[in-house]
Short mmCIF file of C-alpha atoms in Angstrom, two decimals:
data_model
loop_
_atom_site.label_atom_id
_atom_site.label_comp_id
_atom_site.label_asym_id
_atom_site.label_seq_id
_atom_site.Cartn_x
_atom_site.Cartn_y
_atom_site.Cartn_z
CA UNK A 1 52.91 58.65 155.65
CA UNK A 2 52.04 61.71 157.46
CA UNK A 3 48.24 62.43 159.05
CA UNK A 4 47.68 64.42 156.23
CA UNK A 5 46.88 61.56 153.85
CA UNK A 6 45.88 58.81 156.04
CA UNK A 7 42.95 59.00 158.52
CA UNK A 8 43.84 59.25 161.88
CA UNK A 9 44.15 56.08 164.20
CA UNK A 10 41.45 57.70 166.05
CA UNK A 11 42.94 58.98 169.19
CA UNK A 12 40.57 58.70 172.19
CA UNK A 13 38.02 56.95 170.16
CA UNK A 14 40.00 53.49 170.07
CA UNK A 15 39.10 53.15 166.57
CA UNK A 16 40.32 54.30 162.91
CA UNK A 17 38.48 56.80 161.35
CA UNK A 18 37.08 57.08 158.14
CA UNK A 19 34.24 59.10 158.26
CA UNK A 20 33.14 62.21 160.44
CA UNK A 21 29.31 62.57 160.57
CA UNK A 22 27.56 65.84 162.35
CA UNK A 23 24.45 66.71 163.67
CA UNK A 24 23.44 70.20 162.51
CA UNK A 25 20.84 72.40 164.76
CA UNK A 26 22.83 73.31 168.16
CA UNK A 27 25.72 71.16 167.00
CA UNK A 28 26.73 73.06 163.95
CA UNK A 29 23.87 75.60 163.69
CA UNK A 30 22.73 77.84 166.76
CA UNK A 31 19.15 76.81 166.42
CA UNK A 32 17.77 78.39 168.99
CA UNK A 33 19.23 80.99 169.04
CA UNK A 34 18.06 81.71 165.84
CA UNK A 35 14.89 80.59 166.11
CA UNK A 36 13.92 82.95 169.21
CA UNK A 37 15.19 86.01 167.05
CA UNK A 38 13.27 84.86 164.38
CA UNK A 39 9.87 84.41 166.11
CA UNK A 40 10.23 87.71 167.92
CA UNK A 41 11.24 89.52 164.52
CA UNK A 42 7.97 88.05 163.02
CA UNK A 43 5.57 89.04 165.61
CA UNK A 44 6.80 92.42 165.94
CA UNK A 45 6.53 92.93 162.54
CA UNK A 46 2.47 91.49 162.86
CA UNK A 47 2.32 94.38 166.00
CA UNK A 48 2.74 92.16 169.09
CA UNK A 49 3.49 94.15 171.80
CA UNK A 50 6.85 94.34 172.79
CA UNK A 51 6.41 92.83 176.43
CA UNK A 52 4.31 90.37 174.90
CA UNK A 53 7.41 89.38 172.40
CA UNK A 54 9.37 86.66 175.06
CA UNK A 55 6.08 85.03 176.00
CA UNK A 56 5.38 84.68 171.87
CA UNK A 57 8.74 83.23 171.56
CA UNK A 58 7.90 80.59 174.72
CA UNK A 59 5.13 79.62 173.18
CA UNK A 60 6.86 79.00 169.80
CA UNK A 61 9.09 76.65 171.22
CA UNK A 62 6.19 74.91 172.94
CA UNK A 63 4.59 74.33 169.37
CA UNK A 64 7.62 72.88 168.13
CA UNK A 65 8.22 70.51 170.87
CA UNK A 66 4.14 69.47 170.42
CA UNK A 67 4.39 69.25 167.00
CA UNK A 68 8.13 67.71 165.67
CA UNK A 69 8.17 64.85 167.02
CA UNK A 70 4.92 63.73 165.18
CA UNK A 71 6.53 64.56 161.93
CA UNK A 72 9.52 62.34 163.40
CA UNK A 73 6.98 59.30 164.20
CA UNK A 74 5.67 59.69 160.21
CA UNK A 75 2.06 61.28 161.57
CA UNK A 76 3.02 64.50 159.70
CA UNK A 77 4.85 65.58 157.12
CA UNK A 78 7.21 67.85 157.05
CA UNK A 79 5.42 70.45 155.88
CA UNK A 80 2.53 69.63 157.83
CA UNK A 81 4.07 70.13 161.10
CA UNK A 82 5.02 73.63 159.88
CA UNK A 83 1.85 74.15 159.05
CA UNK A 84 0.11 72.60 162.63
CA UNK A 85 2.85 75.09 164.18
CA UNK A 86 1.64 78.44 162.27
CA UNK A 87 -1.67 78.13 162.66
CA UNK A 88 -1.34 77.32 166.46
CA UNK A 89 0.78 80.70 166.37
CA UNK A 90 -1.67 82.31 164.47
CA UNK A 91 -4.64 81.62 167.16
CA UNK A 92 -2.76 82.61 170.01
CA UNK A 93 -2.12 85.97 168.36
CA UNK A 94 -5.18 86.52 167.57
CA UNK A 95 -5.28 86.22 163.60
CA UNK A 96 -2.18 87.75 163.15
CA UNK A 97 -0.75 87.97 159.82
CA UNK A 98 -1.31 85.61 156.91
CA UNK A 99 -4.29 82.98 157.13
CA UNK A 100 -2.85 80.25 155.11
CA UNK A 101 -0.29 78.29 157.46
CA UNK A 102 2.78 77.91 154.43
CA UNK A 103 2.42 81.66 153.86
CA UNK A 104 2.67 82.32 157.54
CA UNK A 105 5.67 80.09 157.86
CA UNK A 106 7.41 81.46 155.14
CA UNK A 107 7.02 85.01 156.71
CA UNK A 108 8.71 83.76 160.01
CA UNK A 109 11.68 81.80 157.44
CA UNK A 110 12.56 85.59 156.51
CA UNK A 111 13.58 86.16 160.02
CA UNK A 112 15.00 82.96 161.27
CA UNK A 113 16.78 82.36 158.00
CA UNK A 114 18.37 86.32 158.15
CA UNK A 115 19.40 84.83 161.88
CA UNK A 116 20.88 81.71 161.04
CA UNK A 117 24.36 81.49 162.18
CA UNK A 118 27.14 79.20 163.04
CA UNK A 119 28.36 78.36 166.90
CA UNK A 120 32.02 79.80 166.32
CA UNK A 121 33.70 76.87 167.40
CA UNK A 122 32.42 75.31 163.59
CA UNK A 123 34.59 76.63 161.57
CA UNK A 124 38.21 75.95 163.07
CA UNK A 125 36.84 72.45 163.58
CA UNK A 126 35.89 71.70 159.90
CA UNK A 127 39.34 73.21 158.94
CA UNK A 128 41.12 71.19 161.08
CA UNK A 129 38.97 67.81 160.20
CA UNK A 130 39.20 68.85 156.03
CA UNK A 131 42.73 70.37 156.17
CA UNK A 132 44.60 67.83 158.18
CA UNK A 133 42.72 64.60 156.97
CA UNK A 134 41.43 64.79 153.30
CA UNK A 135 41.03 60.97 153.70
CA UNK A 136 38.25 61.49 156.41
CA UNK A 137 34.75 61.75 154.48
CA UNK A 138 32.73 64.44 156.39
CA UNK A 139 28.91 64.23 156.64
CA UNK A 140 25.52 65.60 158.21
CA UNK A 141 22.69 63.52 159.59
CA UNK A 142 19.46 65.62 160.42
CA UNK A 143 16.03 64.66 161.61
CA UNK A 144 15.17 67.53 159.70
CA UNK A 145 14.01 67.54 155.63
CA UNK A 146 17.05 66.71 153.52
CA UNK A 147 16.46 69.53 151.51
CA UNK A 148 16.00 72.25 153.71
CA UNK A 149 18.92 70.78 155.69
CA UNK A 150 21.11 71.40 152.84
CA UNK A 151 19.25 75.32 152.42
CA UNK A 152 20.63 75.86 156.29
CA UNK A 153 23.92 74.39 155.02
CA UNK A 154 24.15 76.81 152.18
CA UNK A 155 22.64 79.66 153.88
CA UNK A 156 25.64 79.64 156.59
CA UNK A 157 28.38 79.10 153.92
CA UNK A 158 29.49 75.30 154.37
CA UNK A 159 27.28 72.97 152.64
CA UNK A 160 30.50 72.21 150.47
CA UNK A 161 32.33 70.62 153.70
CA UNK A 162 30.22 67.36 153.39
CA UNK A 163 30.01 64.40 151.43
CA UNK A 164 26.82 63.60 152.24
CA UNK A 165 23.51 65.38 153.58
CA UNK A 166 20.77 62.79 154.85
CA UNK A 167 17.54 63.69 156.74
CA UNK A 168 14.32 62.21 158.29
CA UNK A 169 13.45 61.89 154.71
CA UNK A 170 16.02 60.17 152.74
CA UNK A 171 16.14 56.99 154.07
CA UNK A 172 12.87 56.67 155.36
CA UNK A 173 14.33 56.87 159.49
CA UNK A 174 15.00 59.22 162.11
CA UNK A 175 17.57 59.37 164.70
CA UNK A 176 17.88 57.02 166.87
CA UNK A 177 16.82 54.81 164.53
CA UNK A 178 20.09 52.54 162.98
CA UNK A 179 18.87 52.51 160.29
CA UNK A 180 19.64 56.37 159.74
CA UNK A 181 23.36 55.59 160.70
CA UNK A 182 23.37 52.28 158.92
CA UNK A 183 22.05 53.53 155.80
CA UNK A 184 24.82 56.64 156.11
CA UNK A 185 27.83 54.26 156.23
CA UNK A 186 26.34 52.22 153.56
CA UNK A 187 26.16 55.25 151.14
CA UNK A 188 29.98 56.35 151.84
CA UNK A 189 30.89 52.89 151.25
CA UNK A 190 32.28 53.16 155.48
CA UNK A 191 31.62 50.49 158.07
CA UNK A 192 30.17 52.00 160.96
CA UNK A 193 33.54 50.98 163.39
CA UNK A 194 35.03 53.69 161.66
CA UNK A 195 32.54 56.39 161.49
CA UNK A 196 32.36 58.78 163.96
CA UNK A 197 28.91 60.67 164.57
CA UNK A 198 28.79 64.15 167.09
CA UNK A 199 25.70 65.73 167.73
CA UNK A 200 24.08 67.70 171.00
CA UNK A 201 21.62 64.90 171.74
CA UNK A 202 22.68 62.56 174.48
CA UNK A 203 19.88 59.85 173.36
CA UNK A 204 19.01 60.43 170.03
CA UNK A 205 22.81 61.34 168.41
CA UNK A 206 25.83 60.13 170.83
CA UNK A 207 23.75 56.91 172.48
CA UNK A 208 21.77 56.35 169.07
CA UNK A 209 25.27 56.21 166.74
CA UNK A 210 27.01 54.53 169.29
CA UNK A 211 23.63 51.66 169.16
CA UNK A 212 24.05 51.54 165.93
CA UNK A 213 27.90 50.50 166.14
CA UNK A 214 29.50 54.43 165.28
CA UNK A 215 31.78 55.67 167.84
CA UNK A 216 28.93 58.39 169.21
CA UNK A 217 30.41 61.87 170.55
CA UNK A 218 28.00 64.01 172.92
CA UNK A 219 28.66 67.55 172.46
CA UNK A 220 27.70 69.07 175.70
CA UNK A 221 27.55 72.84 174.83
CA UNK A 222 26.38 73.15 178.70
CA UNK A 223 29.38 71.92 180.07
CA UNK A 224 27.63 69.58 182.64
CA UNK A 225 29.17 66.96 184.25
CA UNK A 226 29.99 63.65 182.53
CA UNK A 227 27.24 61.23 181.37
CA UNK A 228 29.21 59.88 178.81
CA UNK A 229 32.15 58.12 177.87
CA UNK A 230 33.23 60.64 174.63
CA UNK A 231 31.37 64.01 176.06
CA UNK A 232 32.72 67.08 174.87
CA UNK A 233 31.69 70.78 175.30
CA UNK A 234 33.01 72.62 172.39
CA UNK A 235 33.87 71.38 168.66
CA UNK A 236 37.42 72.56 169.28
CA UNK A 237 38.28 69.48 171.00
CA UNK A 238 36.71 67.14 168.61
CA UNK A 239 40.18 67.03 166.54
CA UNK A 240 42.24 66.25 169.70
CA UNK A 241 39.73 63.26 170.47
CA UNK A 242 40.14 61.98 167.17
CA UNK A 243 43.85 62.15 167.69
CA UNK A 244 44.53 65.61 165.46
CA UNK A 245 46.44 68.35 166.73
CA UNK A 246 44.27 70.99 168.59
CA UNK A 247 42.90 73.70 166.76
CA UNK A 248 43.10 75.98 169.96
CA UNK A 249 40.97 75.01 172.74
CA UNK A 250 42.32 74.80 176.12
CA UNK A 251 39.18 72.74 176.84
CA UNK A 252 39.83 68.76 177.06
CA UNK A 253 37.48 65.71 176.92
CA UNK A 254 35.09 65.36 179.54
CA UNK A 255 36.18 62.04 181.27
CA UNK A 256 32.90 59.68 181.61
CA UNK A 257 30.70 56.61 181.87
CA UNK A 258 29.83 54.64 179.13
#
């Protein structure tokens, strides 16, 4: 039978492959990117100066980075850590724009959402992955909300690639947590030796999956020198790791530690 209706013996992985599980923001999703567009779009729009806009956008960041990870640890909710973020925004611009913290969020969603976009390595890897191997379940695994996960799926035009959406939320976990991973597999009816999970985190997707008994994949978008056993820099080579044919990249695996 030809690799189009088996799943690959899993090429530089060692292992068959059943399952390929992503990461989304800067794996599949340009994040930041998208995020620093949106911020600055928002605050121009409440009148912030325009030399003022990068140091808005810094300080956006900063408020994520305070404020996230408590929603990961289960002090916040979701939409409580939006809300901790907007009104620290607000203060620092003064009063700027709306006063209650979901409205003021929701403004700013305008502009990130109308920024979202896909790194442009995404979609020739999902073809290759769907196209060559309908066998091989595709998945995402966010610390983000499930459901707003699946709106950033939607909104960029491939939330019907994937079996399976999980967040912070679903199972009750967050990445690095096993149980995230476990609790994955379990739900496509995989074992984890034959799941593959790729995401832009170094601890918390390629070490965490690999913990948790996936074959972990680092995707090293700053093409830095190796860390890791499977590092790679662009999606592109993904298929050629998992012993596809390449879908075009010149680029080859990063060789590593484990």
């Amino acid at each position: 039978m030809s690799s189009a209706t088996t799943p690959p013996a899993g090429g530089d992985t060692g292992r068959r492959v059943s399952a390929v599980l992503f990461d989304v923001d800067q794996t599949l999703t340009d994040y930041e990117s998208s995020a620093r567009a949106g911020i600055i779009a928002h605050c121009a729009e409440l009148g912030v100066p325009a030399a003022r806009l990068p140091a808005a956008a810094g300080l956006w960041s900063r408020l994520e980075h305070e404020h996230f990870p408590r929603y990961l640890a289960g002090e916040l909710t979701f939409a409580d850590q939006r809300r901790h973020r907007a009104l620290g925004m607000r203060r620092a611009l003064g009063g700027r724009g709306p006063g209650d913290p979901d409205a003021w969020f929701a403004a700013y969603l305008v502009h990130y959402e109308a920024s979202l976009a896909l790194f442009g390595d995404v979609p020739g890897c999902l073809d290759a992955l769907s196209g060559l191997t309908p066998d091989v379940t595709l998945g995402v695994i966010s610390n983000n909300d499930e459901d707003y996960t699946r709106t950033k799926l939607e909104l960029t035009g491939i939330a019907d690639r994937f079996a399976i959406t999980v967040g912070r939320d679903t199972y009750g976990a967050a990445k690095p947590s096993p149980v995230i991973f476990e609790s994955t597999c379990a739900a496509l009816g995989v074992s984890a030796a034959e799941t593959v999970y790729v995401g832009d985190s170094l601890p918390f997707d390629a070490q965490g999956a690999t913990d948790a008994g996936l074959t972990g994949v680092w995707l090293d978008r700053s093409h830095g020198l190796p860390r890791f056993a499977r590092q790679i820099s662009t999606l592109a080579d993904l298929p050629g790791l998992l012993g596809l044919p390449d879908p075009g990249s010149d680029l080859k695996l990063a060789e590593g530690v484990g």
